[in-house]
XYZ file of C-alpha atoms in Angstrom:
421
model
C -0.006 0.029 0.027
C 1.277 3.440 -0.903
C 1.458 6.062 1.919
C 1.787 9.811 1.830
C 2.990 12.357 4.387
C 0.609 14.998 5.463
C 1.353 18.752 5.589
C -0.332 21.910 6.732
C -1.531 24.329 4.122
C 1.584 26.452 4.693
C 3.873 23.510 4.009
C 4.732 22.413 7.511
C 5.232 18.605 7.879
C 2.638 17.126 10.253
C 4.697 14.031 10.946
C 1.787 11.837 10.087
C 1.382 9.563 7.129
C -1.730 7.853 5.809
C -2.647 5.456 2.877
C -2.806 7.470 -0.378
C -6.621 7.136 -0.675
C -7.441 7.766 2.946
C -9.572 10.715 3.905
C -7.867 13.730 5.333
C -8.992 16.310 7.892
C -9.682 19.915 6.740
C -6.414 21.747 6.252
C -4.339 18.610 5.738
C -2.488 18.501 2.443
C -0.177 16.135 0.621
C 2.672 16.961 -1.708
C 2.462 16.625 -5.400
C 5.123 17.225 -8.177
C 5.035 18.195 -11.838
C 8.066 17.838 -14.206
C 8.309 19.895 -17.341
C 10.496 17.955 -19.801
C 12.157 20.076 -22.412
C 13.957 18.539 -25.449
C 17.059 20.060 -26.993
C 14.965 22.026 -29.433
C 12.965 23.626 -26.641
C 9.751 21.589 -27.084
C 7.982 20.337 -24.021
C 6.384 16.920 -23.444
C 2.655 16.329 -22.900
C 1.445 12.924 -21.902
C -2.047 11.406 -22.342
C -3.325 10.034 -19.066
C -4.596 6.515 -19.302
C -8.320 5.898 -19.436
C -7.773 3.643 -16.387
C -6.733 6.542 -14.201
C -9.120 7.641 -11.456
C -8.552 11.398 -11.923
C -8.710 13.157 -15.298
C -8.644 9.894 -17.466
C -7.933 10.572 -21.178
C -6.639 14.101 -20.644
C -3.390 15.528 -21.851
C -1.237 16.856 -18.991
C 2.139 17.282 -17.323
C 4.295 14.363 -16.148
C 4.006 13.989 -12.357
C 2.335 12.505 -9.425
C 2.036 12.302 -5.631
C 5.093 12.387 -3.391
C 5.339 9.129 -1.371
C 5.972 9.064 2.297
C 9.624 9.590 3.181
C 10.700 10.967 -0.208
C 11.342 14.571 -1.326
C 9.432 16.123 -4.130
C 12.596 16.117 -6.300
C 13.067 12.400 -5.612
C 9.409 11.910 -6.600
C 9.895 13.839 -9.804
C 12.773 11.496 -10.804
C 10.745 8.440 -9.919
C 7.589 9.595 -11.803
C 9.621 10.328 -14.996
C 11.283 6.974 -14.797
C 8.083 4.971 -14.002
C 5.730 6.739 -16.402
C 8.073 7.410 -19.326
C 11.095 5.167 -18.872
C 13.409 8.199 -18.977
C 16.309 8.746 -16.537
C 16.596 12.198 -15.086
C 19.517 13.067 -12.760
C 18.130 14.423 -9.519
C 20.397 17.468 -9.491
C 19.264 18.312 -13.054
C 15.721 19.132 -11.878
C 15.251 22.877 -11.412
C 12.479 24.058 -9.098
C 10.432 26.667 -10.937
C 7.698 27.379 -8.396
C 5.257 26.006 -5.918
C 1.576 26.533 -5.106
C -1.402 25.147 -3.196
C -3.450 23.277 -5.777
C -7.057 22.642 -4.858
C -7.903 20.901 -8.093
C -6.249 17.678 -7.047
C -7.594 17.425 -3.498
C -5.494 20.007 -1.676
C -1.897 19.385 -2.758
C 1.217 21.370 -2.252
C 2.472 21.366 -5.827
C 6.108 21.681 -6.739
C 6.860 22.365 -10.454
C 10.288 21.341 -11.772
C 11.812 21.655 -15.214
C 14.672 19.801 -16.897
C 16.248 19.707 -20.319
C 16.930 16.277 -21.830
C 18.188 14.875 -25.087
C 15.250 12.696 -25.997
C 12.485 12.166 -28.556
C 8.972 10.739 -28.349
C 10.264 7.386 -29.487
C 12.627 7.181 -26.485
C 9.715 7.102 -24.093
C 8.628 3.658 -22.748
C 5.094 4.283 -21.509
C 3.836 2.619 -18.358
C 0.595 0.674 -19.090
C -2.270 2.008 -17.027
C -0.579 5.384 -16.559
C 0.218 6.915 -19.859
C -1.277 6.101 -23.325
C 0.646 8.511 -25.552
C 3.111 11.424 -25.551
C 3.620 14.494 -27.688
C 6.432 17.063 -27.930
C 4.992 20.547 -28.538
C 6.580 23.957 -29.025
C 6.490 25.549 -25.594
C 3.753 28.103 -26.401
C 1.406 25.389 -27.600
C 2.306 23.289 -24.568
C 1.325 26.111 -22.168
C -2.040 26.699 -23.847
C -2.834 22.994 -23.803
C -1.960 22.530 -20.102
C -3.534 25.754 -18.819
C -6.980 25.043 -20.221
C -8.127 24.035 -16.740
C -5.517 25.844 -14.646
C -5.581 29.273 -13.148
C -3.361 32.328 -13.592
C -0.948 31.235 -10.805
C -0.116 27.996 -12.567
C 0.174 29.779 -15.924
C 2.561 32.160 -14.282
C 4.761 29.252 -13.123
C 4.788 27.752 -16.645
C 5.667 31.138 -18.170
C 8.520 31.502 -15.669
C 9.810 28.119 -16.731
C 9.887 29.233 -20.309
C 11.951 32.317 -19.467
C 14.390 30.192 -17.428
C 14.676 27.140 -19.766
C 14.391 28.777 -23.165
C 17.051 31.355 -24.103
C 15.970 34.352 -26.184
C 17.994 32.799 -28.978
C 18.961 29.148 -29.348
C 22.784 28.794 -29.296
C 22.684 27.496 -32.917
C 21.102 30.766 -33.987
C 23.842 32.664 -32.134
C 26.444 30.571 -33.985
C 24.818 31.167 -37.356
C 24.959 34.938 -36.721
C 28.628 34.666 -35.483
C 29.801 32.706 -38.535
C 27.925 35.143 -40.737
C 29.957 38.001 -39.285
C 33.162 36.081 -39.798
C 32.169 35.500 -43.507
C 31.577 39.184 -44.054
C 34.978 39.905 -42.503
C 36.689 37.532 -44.955
C 36.790 34.347 -42.979
C 39.068 31.704 -44.626
C 36.355 29.082 -44.662
C 33.741 31.418 -46.106
C 35.652 32.534 -49.250
C 34.143 30.735 -52.318
C 36.306 29.179 -55.009
C 37.053 31.334 -58.028
C 36.258 30.626 -61.705
C 39.845 29.450 -62.381
C 39.555 26.768 -59.675
C 36.379 25.616 -61.276
C 37.970 25.408 -64.668
C 40.741 23.264 -63.315
C 38.154 21.053 -61.651
C 36.473 20.583 -65.060
C 39.876 19.322 -66.272
C 39.923 16.758 -63.409
C 42.268 18.789 -61.206
C 40.502 19.388 -57.827
C 40.982 18.783 -54.148
C 38.921 19.554 -51.071
C 39.638 19.872 -47.347
C 37.944 18.332 -44.259
C 40.581 19.883 -41.953
C 42.858 22.925 -42.409
C 45.918 21.665 -44.436
C 45.667 18.092 -45.724
C 43.511 17.418 -48.842
C 41.114 14.500 -48.603
C 42.402 11.361 -50.499
C 40.383 11.039 -53.650
C 40.054 7.317 -53.251
C 37.885 8.057 -50.233
C 35.187 9.234 -52.615
C 35.273 6.587 -55.351
C 33.592 7.555 -58.523
C 31.529 10.697 -57.884
C 29.583 10.817 -61.070
C 25.865 10.059 -60.334
C 26.427 9.807 -56.546
C 24.036 11.614 -54.313
C 26.202 13.677 -51.960
C 25.210 15.621 -48.875
C 27.420 18.488 -47.687
C 26.529 18.616 -44.021
C 27.441 22.015 -42.586
C 29.599 22.414 -45.637
C 28.594 25.895 -46.862
C 31.010 28.502 -48.062
C 31.221 27.836 -51.793
C 34.420 25.803 -51.435
C 33.541 22.136 -51.825
C 30.070 21.672 -53.121
C 30.639 23.390 -56.440
C 33.658 21.121 -57.113
C 31.648 17.968 -56.296
C 28.943 19.090 -58.659
C 31.530 19.682 -61.483
C 32.848 16.129 -60.767
C 29.351 14.861 -61.493
C 27.810 14.379 -58.086
C 24.160 15.175 -57.379
C 24.800 17.617 -54.579
C 22.653 18.689 -51.635
C 24.003 21.230 -49.185
C 22.696 21.794 -45.610
C 24.043 24.616 -43.545
C 22.530 26.912 -40.950
C 24.477 30.145 -41.828
C 22.696 32.193 -44.560
C 25.988 33.864 -45.628
C 27.576 30.446 -46.195
C 24.696 29.325 -48.311
C 24.776 32.506 -50.340
C 28.366 31.736 -51.318
C 27.419 28.380 -52.763
C 24.457 29.892 -54.504
C 26.717 32.568 -56.051
C 29.171 29.998 -57.343
C 26.472 27.772 -58.687
C 24.897 30.596 -60.673
C 28.288 31.768 -61.933
C 29.378 28.394 -63.075
C 25.984 27.079 -64.303
C 25.781 24.335 -61.694
C 22.792 22.711 -59.980
C 22.922 22.569 -56.177
C 20.029 21.645 -53.869
C 20.603 24.249 -51.120
C 18.831 23.767 -47.749
C 19.020 25.974 -44.646
C 18.895 23.597 -41.711
C 20.005 23.094 -38.186
C 21.926 19.840 -37.759
C 20.947 19.633 -34.104
C 17.474 18.644 -35.370
C 16.320 15.787 -37.423
C 17.766 16.210 -40.910
C 15.006 17.022 -43.426
C 15.736 13.996 -45.679
C 14.298 10.587 -46.030
C 16.089 7.416 -44.798
C 18.817 6.092 -47.121
C 18.856 9.202 -49.360
C 22.616 9.688 -49.886
C 25.701 7.777 -51.018
C 28.251 10.180 -49.413
C 28.112 12.666 -46.552
C 30.928 15.261 -46.573
C 31.076 16.863 -43.087
C 33.980 19.404 -42.578
C 34.957 20.550 -39.115
C 31.774 21.986 -37.708
C 30.391 19.884 -34.982
C 32.391 21.991 -32.562
C 29.487 24.415 -32.845
C 26.882 21.918 -31.455
C 26.585 20.304 -28.016
C 25.296 16.810 -28.919
C 27.476 15.070 -31.533
C 25.769 11.687 -31.186
C 22.514 12.946 -32.681
C 24.495 13.997 -35.772
C 26.149 10.627 -36.186
C 22.740 8.873 -35.711
C 21.203 11.113 -38.387
C 24.080 10.546 -40.806
C 23.600 6.803 -40.393
C 19.842 7.155 -41.004
C 20.105 9.168 -44.264
C 23.042 7.214 -45.797
C 22.252 4.210 -47.990
C 23.877 0.833 -47.053
C 27.373 0.990 -48.370
C 27.312 4.813 -48.068
C 30.364 6.629 -46.746
C 30.692 9.381 -44.050
C 33.720 11.724 -44.462
C 34.176 13.895 -41.406
C 36.587 16.462 -40.139
C 36.777 16.597 -36.292
C 38.208 19.083 -33.820
C 39.959 16.956 -31.134
C 39.437 19.566 -28.365
C 42.967 20.859 -28.055
C 42.025 24.175 -29.612
C 40.029 24.882 -26.505
C 42.891 23.996 -24.120
C 45.536 26.431 -25.566
C 45.546 29.944 -26.815
C 47.450 30.882 -29.997
C 50.641 31.324 -28.019
C 50.406 27.834 -26.505
C 49.294 29.020 -23.064
C 46.786 26.807 -21.243
C 43.376 28.485 -21.341
C 40.729 26.020 -20.250
C 40.222 22.502 -18.964
C 38.157 20.002 -20.864
C 35.368 19.432 -21.566
C 34.675 22.931 -22.804
C 30.980 23.737 -22.671
C 29.741 27.302 -22.271
C 26.102 26.244 -21.776
C 27.175 24.783 -18.470
C 29.274 27.706 -17.354
C 27.631 31.188 -17.517
C 30.882 33.012 -17.073
C 32.460 31.099 -19.933
C 29.391 31.748 -22.136
C 29.696 35.516 -21.433
C 33.365 35.484 -22.244
C 32.860 33.537 -25.454
C 30.160 35.781 -26.746
C 32.159 38.969 -25.802
C 35.052 37.688 -27.848
C 32.889 36.914 -30.819
C 33.594 33.223 -30.694
C 30.011 32.052 -30.652
C 29.099 29.053 -28.506
C 31.596 26.229 -29.197
C 32.087 22.852 -27.560
C 34.969 20.374 -27.162
C 34.356 16.788 -28.069
C 36.657 13.915 -27.127
C 37.440 10.746 -29.015
C 34.606 8.910 -27.354
C 32.164 11.294 -28.929
C 33.839 11.978 -32.185
C 34.988 8.518 -33.219
C 33.287 6.312 -30.676
C 30.016 8.100 -31.496
C 30.322 7.039 -35.078
C 30.869 3.395 -34.103
C 27.966 3.615 -31.632
C 25.714 4.808 -34.507
C 26.619 1.755 -36.487
C 29.355 2.894 -38.765
C 32.490 0.865 -39.573
C 35.725 2.971 -39.462
C 37.695 2.510 -42.652
C 40.576 5.092 -42.354
C 41.685 8.155 -40.601
C 44.462 10.770 -40.301
C 45.311 13.851 -38.109
C 46.052 17.378 -39.037
C 47.419 20.462 -37.362
C 46.007 24.019 -37.123
C 48.302 26.152 -39.332
C 48.327 28.868 -36.759
C 49.635 29.157 -33.199
C 50.505 26.295 -30.833
C 49.587 23.441 -33.098
C 51.954 24.544 -35.878
C 54.674 25.521 -33.361
C 54.824 22.125 -31.761
C 53.465 19.998 -34.697
C 50.675 18.695 -32.470
C 47.466 17.548 -34.123
C 44.356 19.652 -33.467
C 42.093 17.749 -35.828
C 41.154 14.175 -36.816
C 39.661 13.202 -40.186
C 37.701 9.978 -40.551
C 36.286 7.782 -43.292
C 33.431 5.548 -42.083
C 30.993 3.250 -43.925
C 27.427 2.157 -43.306
C 27.762 -1.522 -44.080
C 25.571 -3.059 -46.732
C 24.038 -5.464 -44.206
C 23.405 -2.729 -41.629
C 19.895 -2.870 -40.048
C 17.986 0.373 -40.237
């Protein structure tokens, strides 16, 4: 039998516990918890209460439930998320947004927590008899759905959660703006190829980079003519036009408009066809399963927090036998400054360090992240790829060149023909 602790209306513990369904004297309350689950894109999860539930069956609502005797509301939040959705939430990740006395559920002291997780609807394992379905909604829609039978106090708590959990701009938007400013200032990786380079490519003389100094071996590509090739975060007008000249059917996805404009300019100048898509690689890629033969991914996932998502999406959109060519920052650029002086310890993640975030934005560096070998190469293996080849490269400036220490890895991986989707 499940027991609950009793409290006074002002939150004082009465040091008495009773069965959950037992009657309570006037003024006696129990503690209840709600957990707002945000995904990486800022959507929030709604769950459909089972028709078997005693209270509010068949209604969409927030994850949560009653706090059991002897546990804290934070512990209850962790338990409810695990039991109802099969998701694991670290207890210290739950952020208390607000509390209130809720008369709609029988006089409960309600604590509302919020947490951001890397998850999707398909990751949820629903508990039979508790939850029948889940939906991820943009936060504004979520609030309107939840507040249909709630008062202004509860709406205020949810609106506060949005202000706390959702930045005015997503960090990927900040990075797109930052890179755009670099391009306008003449950034090396935003300068498109000239007509003479394209003419040499038409004669079969071309090379491309996944890292700063070493051209990618041509045998990594195989025959390009007729291949469907995705340039993932590969804008700037430097690679995709050359692949198109070599006969590939090219699609470019990048989130920086200035980088896309460079490719569009070269395509129009050279009479090339490129499918150009503005897209954020932290989200599901806007392509069907098994759409491409090759993915070309220059150093760029240092601008996103979750690398595993990218590797999973690459595996999904590649055909069996398809190849992933990736340039990878190994993290050392975040440790040293250009003079070789130690700057920061790893991992480097401004989203978890407000002072570091402020420093990065003031310096015009955007929001960048270090990723170790477990994420960069191990993550490809975890997604299902087979590693075929790799090499390292230096940064041509500063400490890396001075000491001939690699700052980048470049990998060639394959989705095996017998890979299960």
